[in-house]
Short mmCIF file of C-alpha atoms in Angstrom, two decimals:
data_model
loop_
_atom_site.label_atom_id
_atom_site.label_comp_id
_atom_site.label_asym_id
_atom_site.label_seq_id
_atom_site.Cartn_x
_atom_site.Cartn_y
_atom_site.Cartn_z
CA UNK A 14 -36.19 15.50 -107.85
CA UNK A 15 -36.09 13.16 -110.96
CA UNK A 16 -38.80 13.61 -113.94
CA UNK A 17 -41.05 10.38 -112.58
CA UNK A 18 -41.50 12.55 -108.68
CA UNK A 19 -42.01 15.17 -110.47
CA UNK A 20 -44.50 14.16 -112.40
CA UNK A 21 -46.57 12.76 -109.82
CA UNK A 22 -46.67 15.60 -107.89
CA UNK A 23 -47.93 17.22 -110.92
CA UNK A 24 -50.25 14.89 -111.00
CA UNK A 25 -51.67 15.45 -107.40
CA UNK A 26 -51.62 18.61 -108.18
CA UNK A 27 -54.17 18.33 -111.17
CA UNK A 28 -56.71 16.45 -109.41
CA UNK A 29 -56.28 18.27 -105.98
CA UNK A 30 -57.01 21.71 -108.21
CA UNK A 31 -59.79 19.85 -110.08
CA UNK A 32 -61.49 18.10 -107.26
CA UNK A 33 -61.23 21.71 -105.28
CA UNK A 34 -62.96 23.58 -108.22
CA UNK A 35 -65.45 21.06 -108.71
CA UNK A 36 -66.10 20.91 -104.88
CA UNK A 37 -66.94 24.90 -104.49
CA UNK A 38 -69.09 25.00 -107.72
CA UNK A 39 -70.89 21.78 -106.53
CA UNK A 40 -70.70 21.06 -103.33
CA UNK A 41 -68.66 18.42 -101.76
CA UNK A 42 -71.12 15.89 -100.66
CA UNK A 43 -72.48 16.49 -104.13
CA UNK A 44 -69.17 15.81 -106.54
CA UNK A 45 -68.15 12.52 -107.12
CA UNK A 46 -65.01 10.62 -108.02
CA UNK A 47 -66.01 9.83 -111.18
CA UNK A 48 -66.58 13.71 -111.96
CA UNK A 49 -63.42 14.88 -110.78
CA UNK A 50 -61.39 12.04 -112.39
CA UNK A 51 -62.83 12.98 -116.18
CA UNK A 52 -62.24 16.78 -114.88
CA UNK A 53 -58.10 15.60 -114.37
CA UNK A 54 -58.67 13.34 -117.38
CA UNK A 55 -57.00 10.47 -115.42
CA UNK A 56 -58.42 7.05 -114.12
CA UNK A 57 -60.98 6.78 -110.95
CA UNK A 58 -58.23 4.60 -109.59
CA UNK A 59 -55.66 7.40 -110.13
CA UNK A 60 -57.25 9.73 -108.03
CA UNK A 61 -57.85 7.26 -105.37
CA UNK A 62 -54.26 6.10 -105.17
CA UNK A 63 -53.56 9.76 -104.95
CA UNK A 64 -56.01 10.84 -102.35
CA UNK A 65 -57.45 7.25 -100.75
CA UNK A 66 -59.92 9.81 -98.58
CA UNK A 67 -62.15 12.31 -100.77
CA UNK A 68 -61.64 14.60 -97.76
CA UNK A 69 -58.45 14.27 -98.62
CA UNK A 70 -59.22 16.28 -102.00
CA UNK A 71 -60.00 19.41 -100.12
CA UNK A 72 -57.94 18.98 -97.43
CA UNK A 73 -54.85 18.48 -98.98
CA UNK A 74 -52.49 19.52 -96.91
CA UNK A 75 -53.41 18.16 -93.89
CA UNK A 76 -50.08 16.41 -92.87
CA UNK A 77 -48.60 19.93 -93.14
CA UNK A 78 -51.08 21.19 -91.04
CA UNK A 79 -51.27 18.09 -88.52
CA UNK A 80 -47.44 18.47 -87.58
CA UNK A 81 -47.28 22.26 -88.03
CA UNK A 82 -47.00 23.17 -84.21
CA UNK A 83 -45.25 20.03 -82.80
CA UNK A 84 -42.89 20.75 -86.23
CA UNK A 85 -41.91 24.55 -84.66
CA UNK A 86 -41.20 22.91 -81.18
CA UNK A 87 -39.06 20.43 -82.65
CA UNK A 88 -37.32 22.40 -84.77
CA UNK A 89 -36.88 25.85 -82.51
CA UNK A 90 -33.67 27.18 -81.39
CA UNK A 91 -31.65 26.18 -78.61
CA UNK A 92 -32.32 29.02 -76.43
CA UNK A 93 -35.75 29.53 -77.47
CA UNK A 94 -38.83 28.45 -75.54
CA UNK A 95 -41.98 26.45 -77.15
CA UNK A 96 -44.45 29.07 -76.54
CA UNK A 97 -42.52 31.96 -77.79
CA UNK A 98 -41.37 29.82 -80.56
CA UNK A 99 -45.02 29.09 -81.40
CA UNK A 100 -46.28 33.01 -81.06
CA UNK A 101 -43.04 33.48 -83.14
CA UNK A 102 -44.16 30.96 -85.78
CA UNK A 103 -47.94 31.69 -85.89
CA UNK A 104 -47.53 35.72 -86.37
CA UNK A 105 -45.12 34.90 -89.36
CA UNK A 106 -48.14 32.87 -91.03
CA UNK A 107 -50.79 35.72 -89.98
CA UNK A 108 -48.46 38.12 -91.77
CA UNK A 109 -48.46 35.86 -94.79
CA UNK A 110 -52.21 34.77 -95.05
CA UNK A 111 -51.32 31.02 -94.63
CA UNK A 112 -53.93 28.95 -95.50
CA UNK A 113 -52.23 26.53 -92.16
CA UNK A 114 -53.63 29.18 -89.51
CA UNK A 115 -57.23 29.78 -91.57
CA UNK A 116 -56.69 31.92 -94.74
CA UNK A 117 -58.95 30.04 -97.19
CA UNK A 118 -60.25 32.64 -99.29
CA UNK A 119 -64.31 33.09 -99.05
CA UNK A 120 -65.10 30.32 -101.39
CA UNK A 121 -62.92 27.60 -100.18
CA UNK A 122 -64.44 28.63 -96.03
CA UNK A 123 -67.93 28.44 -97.67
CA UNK A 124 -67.26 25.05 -99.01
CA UNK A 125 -65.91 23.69 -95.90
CA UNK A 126 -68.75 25.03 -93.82
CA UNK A 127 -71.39 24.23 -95.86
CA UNK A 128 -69.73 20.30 -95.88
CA UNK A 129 -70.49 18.17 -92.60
CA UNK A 130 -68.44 15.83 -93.99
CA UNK A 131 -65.23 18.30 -94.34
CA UNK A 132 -66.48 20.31 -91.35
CA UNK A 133 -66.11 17.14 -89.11
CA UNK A 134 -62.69 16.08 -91.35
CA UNK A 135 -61.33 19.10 -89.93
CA UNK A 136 -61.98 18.99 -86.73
CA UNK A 137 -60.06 15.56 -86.46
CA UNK A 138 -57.35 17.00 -88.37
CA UNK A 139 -57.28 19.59 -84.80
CA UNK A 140 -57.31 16.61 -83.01
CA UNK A 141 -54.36 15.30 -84.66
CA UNK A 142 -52.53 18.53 -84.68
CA UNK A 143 -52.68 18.57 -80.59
CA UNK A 144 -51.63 14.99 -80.57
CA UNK A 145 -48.64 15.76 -82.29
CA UNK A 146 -47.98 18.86 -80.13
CA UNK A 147 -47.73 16.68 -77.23
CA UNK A 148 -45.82 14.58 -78.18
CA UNK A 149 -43.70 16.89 -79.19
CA UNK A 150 -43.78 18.81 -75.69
CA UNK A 151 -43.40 15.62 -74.35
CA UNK A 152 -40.09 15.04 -75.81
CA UNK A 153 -39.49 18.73 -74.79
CA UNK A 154 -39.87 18.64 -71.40
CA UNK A 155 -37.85 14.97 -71.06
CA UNK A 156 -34.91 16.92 -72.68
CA UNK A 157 -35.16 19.86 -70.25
CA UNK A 158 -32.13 20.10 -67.86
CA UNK A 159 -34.95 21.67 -65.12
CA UNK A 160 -36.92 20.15 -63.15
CA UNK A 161 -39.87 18.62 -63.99
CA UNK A 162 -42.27 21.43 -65.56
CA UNK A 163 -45.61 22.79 -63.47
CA UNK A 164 -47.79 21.53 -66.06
CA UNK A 165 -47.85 18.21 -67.91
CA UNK A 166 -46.87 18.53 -71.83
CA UNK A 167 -50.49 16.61 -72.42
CA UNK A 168 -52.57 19.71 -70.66
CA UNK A 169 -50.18 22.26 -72.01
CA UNK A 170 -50.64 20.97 -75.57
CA UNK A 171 -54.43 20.78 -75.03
CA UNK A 172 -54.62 24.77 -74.07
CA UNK A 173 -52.11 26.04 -76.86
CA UNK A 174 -54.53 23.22 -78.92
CA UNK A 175 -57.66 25.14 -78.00
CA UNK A 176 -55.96 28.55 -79.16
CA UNK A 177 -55.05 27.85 -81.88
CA UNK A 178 -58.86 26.33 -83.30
CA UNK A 179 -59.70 29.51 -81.46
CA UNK A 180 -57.74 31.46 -84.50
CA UNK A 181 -58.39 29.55 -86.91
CA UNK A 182 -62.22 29.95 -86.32
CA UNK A 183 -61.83 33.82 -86.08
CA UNK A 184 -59.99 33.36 -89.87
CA UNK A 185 -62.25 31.58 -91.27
CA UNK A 186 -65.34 33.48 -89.82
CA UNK A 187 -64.32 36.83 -90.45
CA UNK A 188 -63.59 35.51 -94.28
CA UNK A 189 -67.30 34.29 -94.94
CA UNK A 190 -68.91 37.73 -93.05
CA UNK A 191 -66.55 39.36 -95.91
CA UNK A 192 -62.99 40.89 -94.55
CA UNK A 193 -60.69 40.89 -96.79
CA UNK A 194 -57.08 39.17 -95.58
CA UNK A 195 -55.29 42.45 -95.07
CA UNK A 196 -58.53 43.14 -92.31
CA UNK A 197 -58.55 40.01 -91.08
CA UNK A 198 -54.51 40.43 -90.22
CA UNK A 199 -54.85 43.63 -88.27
CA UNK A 200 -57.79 42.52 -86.46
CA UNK A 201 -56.13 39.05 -85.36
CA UNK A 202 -52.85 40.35 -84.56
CA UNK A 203 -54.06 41.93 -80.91
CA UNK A 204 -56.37 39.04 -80.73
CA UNK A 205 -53.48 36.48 -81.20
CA UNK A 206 -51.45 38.70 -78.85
CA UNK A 207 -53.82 38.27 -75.92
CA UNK A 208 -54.56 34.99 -76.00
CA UNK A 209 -50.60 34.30 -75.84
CA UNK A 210 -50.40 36.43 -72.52
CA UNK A 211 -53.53 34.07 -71.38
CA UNK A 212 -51.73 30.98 -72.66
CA UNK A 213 -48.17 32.01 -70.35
CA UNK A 214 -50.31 32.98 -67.48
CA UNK A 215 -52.36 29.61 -67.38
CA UNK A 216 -49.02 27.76 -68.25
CA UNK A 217 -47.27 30.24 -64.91
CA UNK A 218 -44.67 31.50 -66.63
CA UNK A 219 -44.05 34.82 -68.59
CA UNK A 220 -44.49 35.09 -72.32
CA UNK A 221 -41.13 35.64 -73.34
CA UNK A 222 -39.47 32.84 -70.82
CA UNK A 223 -42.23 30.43 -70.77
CA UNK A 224 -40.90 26.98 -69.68
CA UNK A 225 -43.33 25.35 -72.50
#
């Protein structure tokens, strides 16, 4: 990376961190542009090349978090099935309090909560994120040398969808009723367990050999 990336991404990084402190003393609906650009001491039109969406100052990360699942499809091994590459790939981030599957801290989930705007921000970013899983099952299943699968890749993706927001919802619940991360890990770990044996039954195939 030459000095010029890397100085915008130092950048975005200074205004993201500004806007996000200003946003959980304040409020979000409350902070404006102009606040958080003399907090970064850049220009107002510097932060809004940066983030065109004030969501966007929260939410940061949300093309991370938008192609996270239909990302571990794409890129699982050649033997290895979506759904267990997907239990795989979410217990891995449970273990290391990712902020993609809900790990926030308390004052970051009280922010979003508190925020219809970011609460409803969020929920499209879902809505992306199971767009992009089928699609991604999609090009899964037209790659498969079986037959054609018992389920289509649009229904599958909208039940592993709705199990994952499931999760994430437990995360970021249990943080603002005041577990700490290590609680919240042992407590969703079973939880995340069982609702993969529900997601391989409804999909008719066994957990470890699911066809999705």
């Amino acid at each position: 990376m030459g000095l010029r990336e890397s100085k915008k991404l130092e950048t975005r990084q200074l205004i993201s961190d500004c806007a996000t402190r200003l946003f959980i003393e304040q409020g979000f609906e409350q902070t404006t542009i102009a606040e958080i650009a003399a907090s970064a001491r850049v220009a107002k039109k510097t932060v809004t090349n940066y983030f065109p969406r004030k969501e966007d100052l929260a939410l940061d990360h949300h093309e991370v978090f938008t192609q996270g699942l239909a990302r571990t499809v794409a890129e699982r091994g050649p033997d290895e099935q979506p759904l267990t590459a997907l239990g795989r790939t979410f217990r891995t981030a449970l273990l290391e309090h990712s902020p993609v599957v809900g790990f926030t801290g308390p004052a970051f989930a009280r922010m979003v909560a508190d925020s219809p705007t970011l609460t409803a921000r969020l929920r499209e970013l879902h809505d992306q994120r199971e767009d992009a899983l089928a699609a991604a099952l999609t090009t899964a299943a037209d790659a498969a040398p079986s037959p054609s699968p018992s389920i289509a890749p649009r229904a599958a993706a909208a039940l592993i969808a709705a199990a994952d927001r499931l999760l994430f919802r437990r995360i970021q619940e249990l943080t603002l009723t005041g577990h700490t991360d290590d609680q919240i890990e042992a407590t969703l770990i079973p939880e995340a367990d069982h609702l993969r044996t529900l997601l391989a039954a409804a999909l008719n195939n066994h957990p470890t050999t699911a066809a999705w």
